[in-house]
Coordinates of C-alpha atoms and ligand atoms in Angstrom, one line a residue:
M1 CA -2.0 1.6 10.4
K2 CA -4.0 -1.1 12.1
N3 CA -6.9 -0.8 10.5
L4 CA -7.7 -3.2 7.3
A5 CA -10.2 -1.7 4.7
T6 CA -11.7 -5.1 5.1
P7 CA -11.3 -6.8 8.4
L8 CA -9.7 -9.9 8.7
V9 CA -11.6 -12.9 10.1
D10 CA -10.2 -15.3 12.3
S11 CA -11.8 -18.5 11.4
H12 CA -10.8 -20.8 13.9
A13 CA -10.4 -20.0 17.2
H14 CA -11.7 -21.7 20.8
L15 CA -12.8 -18.7 22.8
D16 CA -14.2 -20.9 25.5
A17 CA -11.1 -22.3 26.3
K18 CA -9.3 -22.0 29.7
P19 CA -6.7 -19.5 29.1
F20 CA -9.6 -16.7 28.1
T21 CA -11.5 -17.0 31.2
E22 CA -10.3 -14.1 33.2
D23 CA -9.6 -12.0 30.0
L24 CA -11.9 -12.6 27.1
D25 CA -13.1 -9.0 26.6
T26 CA -9.7 -7.3 26.4
V27 CA -8.6 -10.6 23.8
I28 CA -11.5 -9.5 21.7
E29 CA -10.9 -5.8 21.8
R30 CA -7.6 -6.3 20.7
A31 CA -8.0 -8.3 17.8
R32 CA -10.5 -5.6 16.7
E33 CA -7.6 -3.3 17.1
N34 CA -5.5 -5.2 15.3
G35 CA -8.3 -5.3 12.4
V36 CA -9.8 -8.6 13.0
E37 CA -13.6 -8.2 13.2
H38 CA -15.1 -11.6 13.4
I39 CA -14.2 -14.9 14.9
L40 CA -15.5 -18.0 14.4
T41 CA -15.3 -20.0 18.0
V42 CA -15.0 -23.9 17.7
G43 CA -16.5 -26.4 19.2
C44 CA -14.4 -29.7 20.3
D45 CA -16.6 -31.6 22.8
L46 CA -20.6 -31.3 23.7
A47 CA -19.4 -29.0 26.4
S48 CA -17.2 -26.5 24.3
S49 CA -19.9 -26.6 21.8
R50 CA -22.1 -25.2 24.4
A51 CA -19.7 -23.3 25.3
S52 CA -19.2 -21.6 21.5
V53 CA -22.7 -21.1 21.0
D54 CA -23.5 -19.3 24.6
L55 CA -20.3 -16.8 23.1
A56 CA -21.9 -16.7 20.2
L57 CA -25.2 -15.5 21.3
R58 CA -23.3 -12.6 24.2
Y59 CA -20.8 -11.1 21.0
P60 CA -22.1 -9.5 18.2
N61 CA -19.0 -10.5 15.8
I62 CA -18.9 -14.2 16.9
Y63 CA -20.1 -17.2 15.5
A64 CA -19.8 -20.9 16.6
S65 CA -19.1 -24.3 15.1
V66 CA -20.2 -27.3 17.1
G67 CA -19.0 -30.8 16.9
I68 CA -17.3 -33.4 18.6
H69 CA -12.8 -33.5 17.8
P70 CA -11.3 -36.8 16.8
H71 CA -9.7 -36.5 20.4
D72 CA -13.2 -37.5 22.1
A73 CA -14.4 -39.2 19.2
S74 CA -14.7 -42.1 21.9
T75 CA -18.1 -40.1 23.4
V76 CA -19.6 -39.9 20.2
N77 CA -23.2 -41.3 20.6
D78 CA -26.5 -41.1 19.1
S79 CA -27.7 -38.6 22.2
V80 CA -24.7 -36.7 21.3
M81 CA -24.9 -36.0 17.7
D82 CA -28.8 -35.2 18.6
E83 CA -27.9 -32.7 20.5
L84 CA -25.3 -30.9 18.2
S85 CA -28.3 -31.2 15.2
R86 CA -30.8 -29.3 18.0
M87 CA -28.0 -26.8 18.7
I88 CA -27.6 -26.1 14.7
E89 CA -31.0 -26.1 14.2
S90 CA -32.0 -23.8 16.9
V91 CA -29.1 -21.0 17.0
E92 CA -28.5 -19.4 13.4
K93 CA -25.3 -18.2 14.4
V94 CA -24.4 -22.2 14.5
V95 CA -22.6 -21.6 11.1
A96 CA -20.6 -25.0 10.8
V97 CA -20.1 -28.8 12.0
G98 CA -16.6 -29.6 13.5
E99 CA -14.4 -29.7 14.5
T100 CA -14.5 -33.3 13.3
G101 CA -11.6 -36.1 11.4
L102 CA -8.8 -37.9 12.2
D103 CA -5.9 -37.5 14.6
F104 CA -3.5 -40.2 14.0
Y105 CA -0.6 -38.3 15.5
R106 CA -1.9 -38.1 19.2
D107 CA -4.4 -41.0 18.6
H108 CA -6.5 -39.8 22.4
S109 CA -9.4 -41.9 20.8
P110 CA -9.5 -45.3 18.9
R111 CA -8.9 -45.2 15.6
D112 CA -12.5 -46.9 14.5
Q113 CA -14.1 -44.6 16.6
Q114 CA -12.5 -41.7 15.0
R115 CA -13.3 -43.0 11.5
S116 CA -17.0 -43.7 12.3
S117 CA -17.5 -40.1 14.6
F118 CA -16.3 -38.4 11.5
R119 CA -18.6 -40.2 9.3
R120 CA -21.2 -38.9 11.7
H121 CA -20.0 -35.0 11.6
I122 CA -19.8 -35.5 7.6
Q123 CA -23.6 -36.9 7.8
L124 CA -24.8 -34.3 9.8
A125 CA -23.2 -31.7 8.0
K126 CA -25.1 -32.4 4.6
E127 CA -28.4 -33.3 6.7
A128 CA -28.0 -29.2 8.2
G129 CA -26.7 -27.7 5.2
K130 CA -23.6 -26.4 7.0
P131 CA -20.0 -27.1 6.1
L132 CA -17.5 -29.1 7.8
I133 CA -14.1 -28.0 9.9
I134 CA -11.8 -30.8 9.9
H135 CA -8.9 -31.3 11.8
D136 CA -6.2 -34.1 9.4
R137 CA -3.2 -35.2 11.4
E138 CA -1.4 -38.5 10.3
A139 CA -4.1 -38.9 8.9
H140 CA -4.2 -37.3 5.1
D141 CA -4.9 -40.2 3.0
E142 CA -7.7 -41.9 5.4
V143 CA -9.3 -38.2 5.6
I144 CA -9.7 -37.9 1.9
Q145 CA -10.7 -41.6 1.6
I146 CA -14.0 -41.0 4.1
M147 CA -14.7 -37.6 2.7
Q148 CA -14.9 -39.2 -0.6
E149 CA -16.9 -42.2 0.3
E150 CA -19.5 -39.8 2.4
N151 CA -19.3 -37.6 -0.5
A152 CA -18.3 -34.5 1.9
A153 CA -18.0 -32.5 -1.3
S154 CA -22.0 -31.6 -0.7
A155 CA -21.6 -30.5 2.5
G156 CA -18.0 -28.1 2.1
G157 CA -16.1 -26.7 4.4
V158 CA -12.3 -26.8 5.2
L159 CA -9.6 -28.0 6.4
H160 CA -8.2 -26.4 9.4
C161 CA -4.9 -25.7 10.3
F162 CA -3.6 -27.6 6.8
S163 CA -0.8 -29.9 7.3
G164 CA -0.7 -32.2 4.3
D165 CA 1.1 -32.3 0.9
L166 CA 0.2 -30.3 -2.0
E167 CA -1.6 -33.9 -3.6
M168 CA -3.6 -33.6 -0.5
A169 CA -4.3 -29.9 -1.4
R170 CA -5.4 -30.2 -4.4
K171 CA -7.7 -33.3 -3.9
C172 CA -9.3 -31.0 -1.2
V173 CA -9.7 -28.2 -3.7
E174 CA -11.5 -30.6 -6.1
M175 CA -14.0 -31.2 -3.9
G176 CA -14.6 -27.6 -3.6
F177 CA -13.3 -27.5 0.1
Y178 CA -10.6 -24.5 1.4
I179 CA -7.7 -24.6 2.9
S180 CA -7.2 -22.8 5.7
F181 CA -3.5 -21.7 7.3
A182 CA -2.2 -20.9 10.9
G183 CA 0.6 -19.8 12.8
P184 CA 2.3 -22.7 11.3
L185 CA 2.9 -20.9 8.2
T186 CA 5.5 -18.1 10.1
Y187 CA 7.3 -20.9 11.7
P188 CA 11.1 -20.7 9.9
K189 CA 11.6 -24.5 9.2
N190 CA 8.1 -24.5 7.1
E191 CA 9.1 -24.1 3.9
A192 CA 7.0 -27.2 2.4
L193 CA 3.8 -25.4 3.8
R194 CA 4.5 -21.9 2.2
A195 CA 5.5 -24.0 -0.8
I196 CA 1.9 -25.0 -0.4
A197 CA 0.5 -21.5 -0.5
Q198 CA 2.4 -20.3 -2.8
T199 CA 1.3 -22.9 -5.4
L200 CA -2.7 -22.6 -4.7
P201 CA -4.4 -19.9 -5.7
I202 CA -5.3 -17.6 -2.8
D203 CA -9.6 -18.1 -4.1
V204 CA -9.4 -20.8 -1.9
M205 CA -7.2 -20.3 1.2
L206 CA -8.9 -19.2 4.7
V207 CA -6.6 -17.5 7.5
E208 CA -7.3 -19.0 11.7
T209 CA -5.4 -19.1 14.4
D210 CA -6.2 -21.9 16.5
C211 CA -5.7 -20.3 19.8
P212 CA -4.8 -20.7 22.4
Y213 CA -2.5 -22.9 20.4
L214 CA -0.4 -22.6 17.7
S215 CA 0.9 -19.0 18.2
P216 CA 2.9 -17.5 15.1
Q217 CA 6.7 -16.9 15.1
G218 CA 7.3 -14.1 17.4
W219 CA 4.8 -15.5 20.4
R220 CA 5.6 -19.3 20.4
G221 CA 5.0 -20.5 23.7
K222 CA 3.2 -17.6 24.7
R223 CA -0.8 -18.0 24.6
C224 CA -2.1 -17.3 21.1
E225 CA -5.6 -15.2 20.4
P226 CA -7.3 -13.7 17.7
A227 CA -5.2 -10.6 17.2
Y228 CA -2.6 -12.7 16.1
V229 CA -4.0 -13.9 12.8
R230 CA -2.9 -10.8 11.1
S231 CA 1.0 -12.1 11.3
T232 CA -0.1 -15.2 9.5
A233 CA -1.9 -12.9 6.7
E234 CA 0.9 -10.9 6.4
K235 CA 3.1 -13.7 5.8
L236 CA 0.4 -14.9 3.4
A237 CA 0.7 -11.2 1.6
E238 CA 4.5 -12.2 1.1
I239 CA 4.1 -15.5 0.2
K240 CA 2.2 -14.5 -2.9
G241 CA 3.3 -11.3 -3.5
L242 CA 0.4 -9.7 -2.4
T243 CA -0.6 -6.3 0.4
I244 CA -2.1 -7.2 3.7
E245 CA -4.7 -5.1 2.6
D246 CA -5.3 -7.5 -0.5
V247 CA -4.9 -11.0 1.8
A248 CA -7.7 -9.4 4.1
R249 CA -9.9 -8.8 1.5
I250 CA -10.4 -12.3 -0.5
T251 CA -10.0 -14.2 2.5
S252 CA -12.5 -12.5 3.8
L253 CA -14.4 -12.8 0.7
N254 CA -13.7 -16.9 1.2
T255 CA -15.0 -17.1 4.6
W256 CA -17.8 -15.2 3.7
R257 CA -18.5 -17.9 0.9
L258 CA -18.0 -20.7 3.3
F259 CA -19.2 -19.9 6.4
G260 CA -21.5 -16.4 6.0
I261 CA -19.5 -14.7 7.9
G262 CA -17.8 -11.1 8.1
K263 CA -18.0 -8.1 6.6
V264 CA -17.4 -7.9 2.9
D265 CA -18.3 -4.9 0.2
Q266 CA -19.4 -6.8 -3.2
S267 CA -20.3 -4.0 -5.4
T268 CA -19.2 -3.5 -8.4
R269 CA -15.9 -1.8 -9.0
I270 CA -14.8 0.2 -11.6
A271 CA -11.1 1.0 -10.1
Y272 CA -9.6 -2.0 -7.6
V273 CA -6.4 -2.0 -6.3
I274 CA -4.5 -5.1 -6.2
R275 CA -1.1 -4.6 -4.6
N276 CA -0.1 -1.0 -5.3
S277 CA -1.3 -0.8 -8.7
L278 CA -5.0 1.1 -9.8
Y279 CA -6.9 -1.6 -12.1
L280 CA -9.5 0.0 -14.4
N281 CA -12.1 -2.0 -15.2
I282 CA -14.3 -0.6 -18.4
T283 CA -15.8 -3.3 -20.3
N284 CA -16.9 -7.0 -19.7
R285 CA -16.7 -7.4 -23.6
C286 CA -14.1 -9.4 -25.2
T287 CA -13.1 -10.1 -29.0
N288 CA -11.9 -13.7 -27.4
S289 CA -13.6 -16.3 -24.9
C290 CA -10.7 -18.3 -23.7
T291 CA -11.5 -21.3 -22.3
F292 CA -9.3 -21.0 -19.3
C293 CA -11.3 -17.3 -18.5
A294 CA -12.2 -17.4 -14.7
K295 CA -15.2 -15.3 -15.4
F296 CA -16.8 -18.1 -17.0
S297 CA -17.3 -19.1 -13.2
D298 CA -17.0 -16.3 -11.3
F299 CA -16.6 -12.3 -11.8
T300 CA -14.2 -11.5 -9.4
V301 CA -10.8 -10.8 -9.0
K302 CA -8.8 -11.1 -5.7
G303 CA -11.7 -10.1 -4.1
H304 CA -13.0 -7.1 -6.0
Q305 CA -16.6 -7.9 -7.5
L306 CA -16.1 -6.9 -11.5
C307 CA -19.1 -8.0 -13.3
L308 CA -20.6 -4.5 -14.8
E309 CA -24.1 -3.8 -14.8
R310 CA -23.4 -1.9 -17.9
E311 CA -20.1 0.5 -19.4
P312 CA -18.9 3.6 -17.3
S313 CA -18.4 6.5 -18.8
V314 CA -14.9 8.2 -18.9
E315 CA -16.6 10.5 -16.2
E316 CA -17.6 7.5 -14.3
V317 CA -14.1 6.0 -14.7
M318 CA -12.3 9.5 -13.7
N319 CA -14.5 9.8 -10.8
A320 CA -13.8 5.7 -9.6
I321 CA -10.2 7.0 -10.2
G322 CA -10.2 9.8 -8.0
D323 CA -6.6 10.9 -7.0
P324 CA -4.2 8.4 -8.5
S325 CA -1.2 9.9 -7.4
P326 CA -0.9 7.6 -4.2
Y327 CA -0.5 4.4 -6.8
D328 CA 2.7 2.6 -9.0
E329 CA 0.4 2.8 -11.9
V330 CA -3.0 2.5 -13.8
V331 CA -4.0 -0.2 -15.8
F332 CA -6.6 -1.1 -17.9
C333 CA -7.5 -4.7 -17.2
G334 CA -10.8 -6.2 -15.9
Y335 CA -12.8 -9.4 -17.3
G336 CA -12.8 -7.6 -20.8
E337 CA -11.0 -6.5 -23.5
P338 CA -10.0 -2.7 -22.8
L339 CA -9.0 -1.7 -26.3
L340 CA -12.5 -2.1 -27.6
R341 CA -13.5 1.0 -25.7
L342 CA -10.3 2.8 -27.4
D343 CA -11.8 6.3 -27.3
L344 CA -12.6 5.8 -23.6
V345 CA -8.7 4.5 -23.0
K346 CA -7.4 7.5 -24.8
E347 CA -8.5 10.1 -23.1
V348 CA -8.7 8.3 -19.4
A349 CA -5.1 7.6 -20.3
G350 CA -4.2 11.5 -21.5
A351 CA -5.5 12.5 -18.4
M352 CA -3.3 10.0 -16.1
K353 CA 0.2 11.0 -18.1
Q354 CA -1.0 14.5 -17.7
S355 CA -0.4 13.8 -13.9
G356 CA 2.6 12.0 -14.4
I357 CA 0.9 8.0 -13.9
T358 CA 2.5 5.5 -15.1
V359 CA -0.2 3.9 -17.6
R360 CA -0.3 0.0 -18.6
I361 CA -2.7 -1.6 -21.0
N362 CA -3.4 -5.3 -20.5
T363 CA -4.7 -6.4 -23.8
D364 CA -5.4 -9.7 -26.2
G365 CA -4.2 -7.3 -29.1
Q366 CA -6.8 -8.0 -31.6
A367 CA -7.6 -4.1 -31.5
N368 CA -6.4 -3.7 -35.2
L369 CA -8.9 -6.4 -36.8
V370 CA -11.7 -4.8 -34.2
H371 CA -11.0 -1.1 -35.0
G372 CA -10.0 -2.0 -39.2
R373 CA -7.2 0.1 -38.7
N374 CA -3.7 0.1 -36.9
I375 CA -4.3 1.7 -33.8
L376 CA -1.0 1.7 -32.1
P377 CA 0.2 5.3 -33.2
E378 CA -2.8 6.7 -31.3
L379 CA -1.4 5.4 -28.1
A380 CA 2.0 6.8 -28.1
G381 CA 2.6 8.8 -25.3
L382 CA -0.2 8.0 -23.5
V383 CA 0.7 4.3 -22.5
D384 CA 4.1 3.3 -20.8
S385 CA 3.8 -0.7 -21.4
I386 CA 1.6 -3.0 -22.9
S387 CA 1.3 -6.9 -22.4
V388 CA -0.3 -8.6 -24.8
S389 CA -1.8 -12.1 -24.0
L390 CA 0.4 -14.5 -26.5
N391 CA -1.2 -17.9 -25.4
A392 CA 0.1 -19.8 -27.5
P393 CA 3.1 -21.1 -30.2
D394 CA 0.7 -20.8 -33.2
A395 CA -2.0 -20.2 -34.7
E396 CA -4.0 -23.3 -34.7
I397 CA -3.5 -23.3 -30.9
Y398 CA -4.3 -20.1 -30.2
Q399 CA -7.6 -20.8 -31.4
K400 CA -8.0 -23.9 -29.4
I401 CA -7.6 -21.9 -26.5
C402 CA -8.5 -18.7 -27.3
R403 CA -11.5 -18.6 -29.2
S404 CA -10.8 -15.5 -30.9
E405 CA -14.3 -13.8 -33.3
F406 CA -11.4 -13.4 -35.7
G407 CA -10.4 -17.2 -36.2
E408 CA -7.4 -18.4 -37.1
Q409 CA -6.0 -14.7 -38.5
G410 CA -6.2 -13.6 -34.8
Y411 CA -2.9 -15.2 -34.2
A412 CA -1.5 -13.2 -37.1
A413 CA -2.7 -9.8 -36.1
L414 CA -1.5 -10.6 -32.5
K415 CA 1.9 -11.4 -33.8
D416 CA 1.7 -7.6 -35.7
F417 CA 0.5 -6.0 -32.8
L418 CA 3.2 -7.1 -31.0
V419 CA 5.6 -5.6 -33.7
E420 CA 4.2 -2.7 -34.0
A421 CA 3.5 -1.9 -31.0
K422 CA 7.6 -1.7 -30.2
R423 CA 7.2 1.5 -32.4
H424 CA 4.7 3.7 -30.2
I425 CA 5.2 2.1 -26.5
P426 CA 8.3 1.7 -24.6
S427 CA 7.7 -1.3 -23.0
V428 CA 5.4 -4.1 -24.4
T429 CA 5.7 -7.8 -23.1
A430 CA 3.9 -10.9 -24.6
T431 CA 2.6 -13.1 -21.8
A432 CA 1.5 -16.6 -22.0
V433 CA -1.1 -18.6 -19.2
T434 CA 0.5 -21.9 -17.8
L435 CA -2.1 -24.1 -18.7
P436 CA -1.8 -27.9 -18.8
G437 CA -0.3 -28.8 -22.1
I438 CA 1.0 -25.6 -23.5
D439 CA 4.7 -25.3 -24.2
I440 CA 5.4 -22.4 -22.5
E441 CA 9.5 -22.3 -23.8
A442 CA 7.8 -22.1 -26.9
C443 CA 5.9 -19.2 -26.5
R444 CA 9.0 -17.8 -24.8
K445 CA 10.5 -18.5 -28.4
V446 CA 8.1 -16.6 -30.0
A447 CA 8.3 -13.7 -28.2
E448 CA 12.4 -13.8 -28.9
E449 CA 11.4 -13.9 -32.5
L450 CA 9.3 -10.8 -32.1
Q451 CA 12.3 -8.7 -29.5
V452 CA 9.3 -8.1 -27.3
E453 CA 9.8 -9.1 -23.5
F454 CA 7.9 -12.2 -22.1
R455 CA 6.1 -13.2 -18.7
E456 CA 4.6 -16.5 -18.0
R457 CA 1.1 -16.0 -15.9
I458 CA 0.3 -18.2 -13.7
Y459 CA -2.6 -20.4 -14.6
N460 CA -5.8 -20.0 -12.1
E461 CA -4.1 -16.6 -10.8
V462 CA -5.6 -13.6 -12.3
G463 CA -5.1 -9.9 -11.4
Ligands
NI1 NI1 -8.8 -26.2 16.5

């Protein structure tokens, strides 16, 4: 029960802290028992940076970051920065610079010294080619301003234990930064933070403990430790409507992309699980070339790599499915138009129906143009539900954003497809992506006129 297919990473811990001196081995073992394999331990001053490097050298699954916390910014001088730089150069397992940033809540160091230390850390990260770990408390505007002035985007990094608002989070994401959540995500009063987690795409999120501080709800007031990152990940799963397996796979991929640490499987998936649905990736070809399609920048969906070297055969798809009985449904989806492979869809869907499995197809609704005939009667009895991407209230807008290879007749064909689908498939839904500038209510009205269900899909959320 405790094991995860992809282990979690605690992307921010302070394992050199005093509360761990007696039982660190036990703490690390307990993390592993809870599905947390890799830990990034973060330096706060010169001594703890050295200690973090020592831990990384001693334990295979521990990595280190070196830096001077804004609390200790007054200790920063040339020789301190030189030593940080030497640690990064000499130890491969030093994967980041920080934590650095600004803390105007406690003001343990004068603000001017915090600002100058932050700037020097950004410079160091850029020189060393390492990402930044940024601490921000009650200094949101200035943190952003310094990140912009120093071009922190060229180093990249993470806003650790994020405490800003949605606008700040968006600015950080625009600069290519990740947003990391710790125990406070689980605190009953922290609705504002959960709203941010709900709004942003999970592809920009990391999880962490910041242990020994900030225990999640349930352990509050007690020492925090890396095992508890699972509790924060479970909360994130609840917020995003995903499973803990999904969150582990996605956040571990994000952590791997940022710091190069952890264990991820980026082999191409023909069948892949999100929530409790089994998705089938049978082609990367598409009739449309939608402006918003995420595959133009990244071929992963919810942590699964979907870039096919070649299209799989029926046998390969059946092998990839294995035993479908544990899943709620099998969905033909992926980064491509499944009905381009109509024969394969019919054969595989038929096999699924024989085993009593629910079958859904996500499509762009252009299949009748592609095949030059009405294909919907052929799907009768094989498919339980079909989601058709409507995406626009009229043909002109449709062609602008979906760029059908059939030109403006694509939209009329899609509407005919929806109407015809109702005669052969029990459940028919038109969907629209909540793109900036798209009138979702107008799309809903089109669906109502065609007498099909309507669902909006969140922009930047695939799968
Ligand atoms: Ni910290």
